[in-house]
Amino acid sequence: MNAIPSVDLRDYLSEDPKIKERFVKDLGSAFEEIGFVALSGHFLSEDLIDSLYSEIKKFFALPQQVKDTYEIEGIGGQRGYTSFGKEHAKGRKVGDLKEFWHFGQYVEDDPKLLKEYPSNVTVTELPDFNKVGKETYRMLEKTAQYVLRALALHLELEENYFDEYIKNGNSILRPIHYPPITEEPKNAIRAAAHGDINLITLLMGAHGKGLQVMSHKGDWIDAIANTDQLMINVGDMLSRLSNNKLKSTIHQVVNPPRELWGNSRYSIPFFMHPIGEMSLNCLENCVDEKHPKLYSDITAGEFLHERLVELGLIKK
């Protein structure tokens, strides 16, 4: 497959079982073959998207000393601001050419998780920043829930299999700013080749060249969504759970041509995580003689901690 397939979530929500079944098949096939799909029909309104971009551009334009006050030590960058060049891809020591913000879960009816998760950080300089971030988080979480229900059917599970694990899950909304490039990068790109940690990622802002996906043949494919689409990909947690039936695909964000170095790039991924207690043990119906078990048993919380250490966000 040399292009990213497109699907429309409204087909899954259709009352016509044949249309819904086709959506499940198309989504599952895309995630088996390339691990990425462009999705329209999501729950984000155009006004909400415009408001979020407006707010994050205002935040990243704040003086560096102001932004630095929102970088919280000791929580592995899970909430608030992470400064330029601090995160690197697994296996690399060179920091990516980006800075970012994290909105986390808004816990409901679970005192244990309310204590366990770091609190969201309020930006006092921007009165609408946190309100818009929370609403975007909720709409992306709702979209992701329906995508996972479709994938549960594809994996021959109960349709609501994932619901109990993603309610109050440790999901993250990450507005990213790739600043203008002012000098020749030394072996650094905006986001080095990597796979995502989580179940699925929903990406806003993949409307221009930059994001690239590695095909099974090892070729880099440009992943460009239409303006009304989200780019969605499989993360390592879902790959482990499905015994690699659903593919977590390596991807990267490359530097633009030199004539565009003076431009910023913004993208906003939503990393859908389950609660830490979720088992990522390979599903029994994804293991057989032709497909032996590929991964050791682990929980989502244990796996997340391992990967945050590998990314340099948590020190051993």
Coordinates of C-alpha atoms in Angstrom, one line a residue:
M1 CA 0.0 0.0 0.0
N2 CA 1.5 3.3 -1.2
A3 CA -1.1 5.8 0.1
I4 CA -3.0 6.4 3.3
P5 CA -6.6 5.1 3.0
S6 CA -9.6 7.3 4.0
V7 CA -12.7 6.4 5.9
D8 CA -15.7 8.3 7.3
L9 CA -16.8 7.8 10.9
R10 CA -20.4 8.6 9.9
D11 CA -20.5 5.3 8.1
Y12 CA -19.8 3.5 11.4
L13 CA -22.6 5.5 13.1
S14 CA -24.9 4.6 10.2
E15 CA -28.1 2.7 11.0
D16 CA -27.4 0.6 7.9
P17 CA -25.6 -2.5 9.1
K18 CA -23.9 -3.0 5.7
I19 CA -22.4 0.5 5.7
K20 CA -21.2 0.0 9.3
E21 CA -19.7 -3.4 8.4
R22 CA -17.9 -1.9 5.4
F23 CA -16.4 0.8 7.7
V24 CA -15.1 -1.9 10.1
K25 CA -13.6 -3.8 7.3
D26 CA -11.9 -0.8 5.7
L27 CA -10.6 0.5 9.0
G28 CA -9.2 -2.9 10.0
S29 CA -7.6 -3.5 6.6
A30 CA -5.9 -0.2 6.7
F31 CA -4.5 -0.8 10.2
E32 CA -3.4 -4.3 9.2
E33 CA -1.6 -3.1 6.0
I34 CA -0.1 0.3 6.9
G35 CA -1.2 1.2 10.4
F36 CA -2.6 4.7 9.3
V37 CA -5.9 6.0 8.1
A38 CA -7.4 9.5 7.3
L39 CA -10.7 9.9 9.1
S40 CA -13.5 12.4 8.4
G41 CA -16.8 12.6 10.2
H42 CA -15.2 13.1 13.6
F43 CA -16.7 15.2 16.5
L44 CA -14.5 18.3 16.2
S45 CA -16.2 21.4 14.9
E46 CA -14.4 23.8 12.6
D47 CA -14.9 26.6 15.2
L48 CA -13.3 24.5 17.9
I49 CA -10.3 23.6 15.7
D50 CA -9.8 27.3 14.8
S51 CA -10.1 28.3 18.5
L52 CA -7.5 25.7 19.6
Y53 CA -5.0 26.7 16.9
S54 CA -5.5 30.4 18.0
E55 CA -4.8 29.6 21.6
I56 CA -1.8 27.4 21.1
K57 CA -0.2 29.9 18.8
K58 CA -0.6 32.5 21.5
F59 CA 0.9 30.2 24.1
F60 CA 4.0 29.3 22.1
A61 CA 4.5 33.0 21.2
L62 CA 4.8 33.9 24.9
P63 CA 8.3 34.9 26.2
Q64 CA 10.5 31.9 26.9
Q65 CA 10.8 32.9 30.6
V66 CA 7.0 32.8 30.9
K67 CA 6.7 29.4 29.1
D68 CA 9.5 28.0 31.4
T69 CA 7.3 28.6 34.5
Y70 CA 4.9 26.0 33.1
E71 CA 7.6 23.2 32.9
I72 CA 6.9 21.1 35.9
E73 CA 9.8 19.0 37.3
G74 CA 9.3 15.4 38.4
I75 CA 6.3 14.3 36.3
G76 CA 8.0 13.2 33.1
G77 CA 6.5 16.0 31.1
Q78 CA 3.0 14.5 31.5
R79 CA 1.3 17.9 32.0
G80 CA 2.2 21.5 31.1
Y81 CA 5.1 22.6 29.0
T82 CA 8.1 20.7 27.6
S83 CA 10.8 22.9 26.2
F84 CA 12.6 22.8 22.9
G85 CA 14.8 19.8 22.2
K86 CA 14.1 17.9 25.4
E87 CA 12.4 14.9 24.0
H88 CA 14.1 12.4 21.7
A89 CA 13.0 9.3 19.8
K90 CA 13.7 5.9 21.3
G91 CA 17.3 4.9 20.6
R92 CA 18.4 8.4 19.8
K93 CA 20.2 11.0 21.9
V94 CA 19.6 14.0 19.7
G95 CA 16.6 16.0 20.8
D96 CA 13.7 16.7 18.4
L97 CA 13.3 20.2 17.0
K98 CA 10.0 20.9 18.9
E99 CA 8.4 22.3 22.0
F100 CA 5.0 21.1 23.3
W101 CA 2.2 21.3 25.8
H102 CA 0.3 18.4 27.5
F103 CA -3.4 18.4 28.5
G104 CA -4.2 15.2 30.5
Q105 CA -7.3 13.4 31.6
Y106 CA -10.2 15.1 33.4
V107 CA -11.0 12.3 35.8
E108 CA -14.6 11.7 36.7
D109 CA -15.8 9.5 39.7
D110 CA -12.5 7.9 40.4
P111 CA -10.6 9.3 43.5
K112 CA -7.8 6.8 43.1
L113 CA -6.9 8.0 39.5
L114 CA -7.5 11.6 40.5
K115 CA -4.7 11.2 43.0
E116 CA -2.5 9.1 40.6
Y117 CA -2.6 11.5 37.6
P118 CA -0.8 14.8 37.7
S119 CA -3.1 17.8 37.7
N120 CA -3.6 19.8 34.5
V121 CA -1.7 23.2 34.4
T122 CA -3.6 26.5 34.1
V123 CA -2.1 29.2 31.8
T124 CA -3.1 32.4 33.6
E125 CA -2.0 34.6 30.7
L126 CA -4.6 33.1 28.4
P127 CA -8.1 32.9 29.9
D128 CA -9.5 30.6 27.1
F129 CA -6.5 28.3 26.7
N130 CA -7.5 25.6 29.2
K131 CA -11.2 25.8 28.3
V132 CA -10.6 25.2 24.6
G133 CA -8.0 22.5 25.4
K134 CA -10.5 20.6 27.6
E135 CA -13.3 20.7 25.0
T136 CA -10.9 19.5 22.2
Y137 CA -9.7 16.7 24.5
R138 CA -13.3 15.6 25.1
M139 CA -14.2 15.5 21.4
L140 CA -11.1 13.6 20.4
E141 CA -11.6 11.1 23.2
K142 CA -15.2 10.6 22.0
T143 CA -14.0 10.1 18.4
A144 CA -11.3 7.6 19.6
Q145 CA -13.9 5.6 21.5
Y146 CA -15.9 4.9 18.4
V147 CA -12.8 4.0 16.4
L148 CA -11.8 1.5 19.1
R149 CA -15.3 0.1 19.1
A150 CA -15.0 -0.6 15.3
L151 CA -11.5 -2.1 15.9
A152 CA -13.0 -4.4 18.6
L153 CA -15.4 -5.8 16.1
H154 CA -12.6 -6.2 13.6
L155 CA -10.7 -8.2 16.3
E156 CA -13.8 -10.3 16.9
L157 CA -14.3 -8.9 20.4
E158 CA -17.3 -7.4 22.1
E159 CA -18.0 -4.0 20.5
N160 CA -17.6 -2.2 23.9
Y161 CA -14.4 -4.2 24.8
F162 CA -12.2 -1.1 25.2
D163 CA -14.8 1.1 26.9
E164 CA -14.0 0.2 30.5
Y165 CA -10.3 0.6 29.9
I166 CA -10.4 4.0 28.2
K167 CA -12.8 5.6 30.7
N168 CA -10.5 7.9 32.7
G169 CA -7.6 6.5 30.7
N170 CA -4.2 8.2 30.9
S171 CA -4.7 9.9 27.5
I172 CA -2.7 13.0 26.4
L173 CA -3.5 15.9 24.1
R174 CA -0.2 17.4 22.8
P175 CA -0.1 20.7 20.9
I176 CA 3.3 20.8 19.3
H177 CA 5.2 23.8 17.9
Y178 CA 8.1 23.1 15.5
P179 CA 9.8 26.6 15.5
P180 CA 11.5 28.1 12.4
I181 CA 14.9 26.5 11.7
T182 CA 17.6 29.1 12.1
E183 CA 20.7 27.1 11.4
E184 CA 21.7 23.9 9.8
P185 CA 20.5 21.1 12.1
K186 CA 23.1 18.6 13.3
N187 CA 21.5 15.2 12.7
A188 CA 18.2 16.5 14.1
I189 CA 14.8 16.6 12.5
R190 CA 11.5 17.9 13.8
A191 CA 10.5 14.5 15.0
A192 CA 12.8 11.5 14.5
A193 CA 11.4 8.1 13.3
H194 CA 9.4 6.5 16.0
G195 CA 6.3 4.4 16.9
D196 CA 3.7 5.7 19.3
I197 CA 3.3 4.2 22.8
N198 CA -0.4 4.2 23.1
L199 CA -3.5 2.4 21.7
I200 CA -4.3 4.8 18.9
T201 CA -3.2 8.4 18.0
L202 CA -5.5 11.0 16.5
L203 CA -3.5 13.7 14.8
M204 CA -4.7 17.2 13.9
G205 CA -2.6 19.3 11.5
A206 CA -1.3 16.7 9.0
H207 CA -2.5 19.0 6.1
G208 CA 0.9 19.8 4.6
K209 CA 4.0 17.8 3.8
G210 CA 6.2 16.8 6.7
L211 CA 4.6 13.7 8.3
Q212 CA 6.0 10.5 6.6
V213 CA 5.0 6.9 7.2
M214 CA 7.3 3.9 6.6
S215 CA 5.7 1.2 4.4
H216 CA 6.3 -2.5 4.9
K217 CA 8.8 -2.3 2.1
G218 CA 10.8 0.3 3.9
D219 CA 9.8 3.3 1.8
W220 CA 8.7 6.7 3.3
I221 CA 5.2 7.7 2.2
D222 CA 4.0 11.3 2.7
A223 CA 0.9 11.2 4.9
I224 CA -1.3 14.2 4.1
A225 CA -4.9 14.6 5.3
N226 CA -7.6 16.8 3.9
T227 CA -8.5 19.8 6.0
D228 CA -11.6 18.0 7.4
Q229 CA -9.7 14.8 8.3
L230 CA -7.8 13.5 11.3
M231 CA -4.8 11.2 10.7
I232 CA -5.2 8.1 12.9
N233 CA -2.5 5.5 13.6
V234 CA -2.0 2.3 15.7
G235 CA 0.2 2.6 18.7
D236 CA 2.5 0.0 20.2
M237 CA 0.0 -0.9 23.0
L238 CA -2.6 -2.0 20.4
S239 CA 0.0 -3.7 18.3
R240 CA 1.1 -5.8 21.4
L241 CA -2.5 -6.6 22.3
S242 CA -3.3 -7.8 18.8
N243 CA -0.1 -9.7 18.5
N244 CA 0.9 -7.3 15.6
K245 CA -2.2 -8.1 13.6
L246 CA -2.8 -4.3 13.8
K247 CA 0.5 -2.6 12.8
S248 CA 2.2 0.2 14.8
T249 CA 4.0 1.9 11.9
I250 CA 7.2 3.9 12.2
H251 CA 6.7 7.6 11.2
Q252 CA 8.6 10.9 11.3
V253 CA 8.3 14.6 10.8
V254 CA 11.0 15.8 8.4
N255 CA 12.5 19.2 8.1
P256 CA 11.0 21.4 5.3
P257 CA 13.0 22.5 2.3
R258 CA 15.5 25.3 3.1
E259 CA 13.3 28.0 1.6
L260 CA 10.6 27.1 4.2
W261 CA 12.9 27.0 7.3
G262 CA 11.5 30.4 8.4
N263 CA 8.0 28.9 8.9
S264 CA 6.6 27.4 12.1
R265 CA 4.7 24.1 12.0
Y266 CA 2.0 23.2 14.4
S267 CA 0.4 19.7 14.9
I268 CA -1.8 18.4 17.6
P269 CA -1.8 14.6 18.4
F270 CA -4.2 13.0 20.9
F271 CA -2.6 9.9 22.3
M272 CA -5.4 7.5 23.5
H273 CA -4.2 5.6 26.5
P274 CA -6.1 3.1 28.7
I275 CA -5.9 3.0 32.4
G276 CA -2.6 1.6 33.7
E277 CA -4.2 -1.7 34.9
M278 CA -5.2 -2.8 31.4
S279 CA -3.6 -6.0 30.4
L280 CA -1.7 -5.8 27.1
N281 CA -1.2 -9.6 27.0
C282 CA -1.7 -10.8 23.4
L283 CA -5.4 -11.7 22.7
E284 CA -5.9 -15.4 22.4
N285 CA -7.8 -15.1 19.1
C286 CA -4.7 -13.3 17.6
V287 CA -2.3 -16.2 18.5
D288 CA -2.1 -19.5 16.5
E289 CA 0.4 -21.8 14.8
K290 CA 0.9 -19.3 12.0
H291 CA 1.0 -16.3 14.4
P292 CA 3.0 -17.3 17.5
K293 CA 2.9 -15.0 20.5
L294 CA 5.4 -12.1 19.8
Y295 CA 5.3 -10.2 23.1
S296 CA 5.7 -10.8 26.8
D297 CA 2.9 -10.1 29.2
I298 CA 2.7 -6.6 30.6
T299 CA 0.2 -3.9 31.8
A300 CA -0.3 -0.6 30.0
G301 CA 1.1 1.2 33.0
E302 CA 4.3 -0.8 33.1
F303 CA 4.8 -0.4 29.4
L304 CA 4.2 3.4 29.5
H305 CA 6.8 3.8 32.2
E306 CA 9.4 1.8 30.3
R307 CA 8.9 3.9 27.2
L308 CA 9.0 7.3 29.0
V309 CA 12.4 6.2 30.4
E310 CA 13.5 5.3 26.8
L311 CA 12.4 8.7 25.5
G312 CA 14.4 10.6 28.2
L313 CA 11.3 12.1 29.9
I314 CA 11.7 10.0 33.1
K315 CA 15.2 9.4 34.5
K316 CA 16.0 5.9 35.7

